[in-house]
mmCIF file of C-alpha atoms in Angstrom:
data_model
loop_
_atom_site.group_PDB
_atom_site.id
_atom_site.type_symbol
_atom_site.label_atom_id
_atom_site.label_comp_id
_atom_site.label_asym_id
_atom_site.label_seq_id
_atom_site.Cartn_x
_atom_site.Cartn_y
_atom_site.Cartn_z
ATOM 1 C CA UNK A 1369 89.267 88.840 82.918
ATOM 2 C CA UNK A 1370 92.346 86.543 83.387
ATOM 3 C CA UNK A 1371 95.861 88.117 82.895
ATOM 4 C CA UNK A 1372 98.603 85.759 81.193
ATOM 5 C CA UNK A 1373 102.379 86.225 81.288
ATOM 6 C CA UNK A 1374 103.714 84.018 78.354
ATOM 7 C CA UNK A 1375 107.105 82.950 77.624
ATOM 8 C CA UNK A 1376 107.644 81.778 74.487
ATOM 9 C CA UNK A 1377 111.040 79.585 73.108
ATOM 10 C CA UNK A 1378 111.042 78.849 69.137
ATOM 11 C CA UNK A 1379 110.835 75.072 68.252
ATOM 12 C CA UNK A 1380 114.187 74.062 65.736
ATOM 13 C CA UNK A 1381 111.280 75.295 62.891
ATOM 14 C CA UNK A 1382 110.866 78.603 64.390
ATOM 15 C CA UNK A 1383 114.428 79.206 64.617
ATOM 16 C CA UNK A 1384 115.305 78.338 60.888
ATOM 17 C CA UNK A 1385 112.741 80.324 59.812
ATOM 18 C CA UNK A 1386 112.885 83.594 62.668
ATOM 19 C CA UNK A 1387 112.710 85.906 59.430
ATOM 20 C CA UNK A 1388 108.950 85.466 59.376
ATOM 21 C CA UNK A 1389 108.549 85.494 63.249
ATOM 22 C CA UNK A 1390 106.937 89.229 63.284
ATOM 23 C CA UNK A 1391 104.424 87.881 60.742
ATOM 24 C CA UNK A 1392 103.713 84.917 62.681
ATOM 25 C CA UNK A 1393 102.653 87.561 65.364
ATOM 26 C CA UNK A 1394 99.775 88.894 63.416
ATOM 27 C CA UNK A 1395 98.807 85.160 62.583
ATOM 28 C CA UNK A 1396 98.336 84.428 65.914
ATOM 29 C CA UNK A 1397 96.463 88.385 67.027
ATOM 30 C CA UNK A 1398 93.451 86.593 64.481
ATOM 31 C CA UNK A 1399 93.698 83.548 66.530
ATOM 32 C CA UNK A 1400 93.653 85.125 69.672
ATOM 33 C CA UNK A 1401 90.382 87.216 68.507
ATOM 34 C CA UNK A 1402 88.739 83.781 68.148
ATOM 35 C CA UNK A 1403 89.503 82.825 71.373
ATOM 36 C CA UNK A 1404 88.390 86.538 72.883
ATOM 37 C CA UNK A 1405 91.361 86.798 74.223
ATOM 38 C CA UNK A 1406 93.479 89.916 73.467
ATOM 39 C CA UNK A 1407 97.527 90.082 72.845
ATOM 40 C CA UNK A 1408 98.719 92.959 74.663
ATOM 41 C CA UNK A 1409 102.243 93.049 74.516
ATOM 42 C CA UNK A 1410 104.849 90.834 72.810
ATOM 43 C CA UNK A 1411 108.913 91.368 73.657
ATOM 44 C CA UNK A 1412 111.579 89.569 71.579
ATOM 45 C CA UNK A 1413 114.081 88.622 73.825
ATOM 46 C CA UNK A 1414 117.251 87.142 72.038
ATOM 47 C CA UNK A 1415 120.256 86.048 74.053
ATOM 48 C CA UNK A 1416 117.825 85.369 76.783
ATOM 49 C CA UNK A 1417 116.384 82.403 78.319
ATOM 50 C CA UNK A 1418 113.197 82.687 76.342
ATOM 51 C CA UNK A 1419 112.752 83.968 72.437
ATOM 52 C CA UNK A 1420 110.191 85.890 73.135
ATOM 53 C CA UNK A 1421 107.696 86.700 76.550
ATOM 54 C CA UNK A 1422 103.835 88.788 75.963
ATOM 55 C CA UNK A 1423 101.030 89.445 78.090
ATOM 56 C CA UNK A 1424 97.778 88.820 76.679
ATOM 57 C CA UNK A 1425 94.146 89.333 78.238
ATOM 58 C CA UNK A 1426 91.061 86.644 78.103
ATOM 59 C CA UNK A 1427 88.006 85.974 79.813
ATOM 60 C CA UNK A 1428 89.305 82.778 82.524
ATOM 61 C CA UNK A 1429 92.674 80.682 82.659
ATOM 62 C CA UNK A 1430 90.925 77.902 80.567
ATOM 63 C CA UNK A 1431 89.913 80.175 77.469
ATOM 64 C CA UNK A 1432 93.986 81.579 77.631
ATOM 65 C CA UNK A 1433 95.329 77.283 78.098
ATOM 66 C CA UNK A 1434 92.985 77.006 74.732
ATOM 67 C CA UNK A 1435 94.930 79.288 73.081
ATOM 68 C CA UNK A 1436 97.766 78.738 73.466
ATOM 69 C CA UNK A 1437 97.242 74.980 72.799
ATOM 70 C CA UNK A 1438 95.983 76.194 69.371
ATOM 71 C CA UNK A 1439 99.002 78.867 69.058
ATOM 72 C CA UNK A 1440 101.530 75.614 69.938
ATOM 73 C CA UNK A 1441 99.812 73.383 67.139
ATOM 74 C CA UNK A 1442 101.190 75.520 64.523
ATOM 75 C CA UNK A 1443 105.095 74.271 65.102
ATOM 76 C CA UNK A 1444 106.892 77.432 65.581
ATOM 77 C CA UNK A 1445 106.727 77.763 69.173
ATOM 78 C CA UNK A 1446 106.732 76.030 73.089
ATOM 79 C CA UNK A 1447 104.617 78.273 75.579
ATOM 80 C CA UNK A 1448 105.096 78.526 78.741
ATOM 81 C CA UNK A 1449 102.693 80.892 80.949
ATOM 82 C CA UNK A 1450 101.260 81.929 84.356
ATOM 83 C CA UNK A 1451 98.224 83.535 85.458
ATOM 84 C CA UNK A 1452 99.561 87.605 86.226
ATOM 85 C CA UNK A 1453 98.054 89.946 88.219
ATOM 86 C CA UNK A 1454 97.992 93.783 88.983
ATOM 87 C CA UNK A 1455 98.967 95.616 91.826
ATOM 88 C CA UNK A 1456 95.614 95.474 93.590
ATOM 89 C CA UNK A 1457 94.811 92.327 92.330
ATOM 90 C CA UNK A 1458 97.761 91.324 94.492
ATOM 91 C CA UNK A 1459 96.879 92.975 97.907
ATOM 92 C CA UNK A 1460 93.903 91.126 97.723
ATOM 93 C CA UNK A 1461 95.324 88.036 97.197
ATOM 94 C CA UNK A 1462 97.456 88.835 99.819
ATOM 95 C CA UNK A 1463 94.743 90.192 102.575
ATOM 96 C CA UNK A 1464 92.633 86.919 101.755
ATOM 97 C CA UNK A 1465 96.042 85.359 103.686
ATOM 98 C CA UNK A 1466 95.602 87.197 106.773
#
């Protein structure tokens, strides 16, 4: 399973309509079902540099770039993410560099 830190900023459409933007959420939980891949976590985050930031969980990078492709297509938002990991996910990453 792939871990994906996302950081979201609303597209001029998202922002005039931000009233519906916890809605939107459950839209896109379906969409991520279709995928596999499962929305752990979402964090609104006004006044920051990004609207809002979640973790979600799929099977590889590819099947988590896939949705959020899909997730972009529907105009509200621009994603940004990067492959997370856990704590020992990390100290193997970093013995393989010894």
């Amino acid at each position: 399973m792939t871990t994906g830190v996302a950081f979201f900023k609303w597209t001029d459409e998202g922002r005039h309509s931000y009233r519906e933007t916890v809605d939107r959420l459950g839209a896109n939980v379906k969409l991520a079902e279709k995928f596999g891949v499962e929305i752990k976590d979402v964090f609104w985050t006004p006044g920051g540099p990004y609207d809002l930031v979640g973790v979600a969980v799929g099977p590889d990078a590819k099947t988590l770039t896939a949705f959020c492709l899909a997730m972009q297509s529907a105009g509200y938002l621009r994603v940004e993410w990067a492959e997370g990991y856990s704590p020992e996910e990390m100290q193997d990453l970093v013995a393989t560099g010894r």
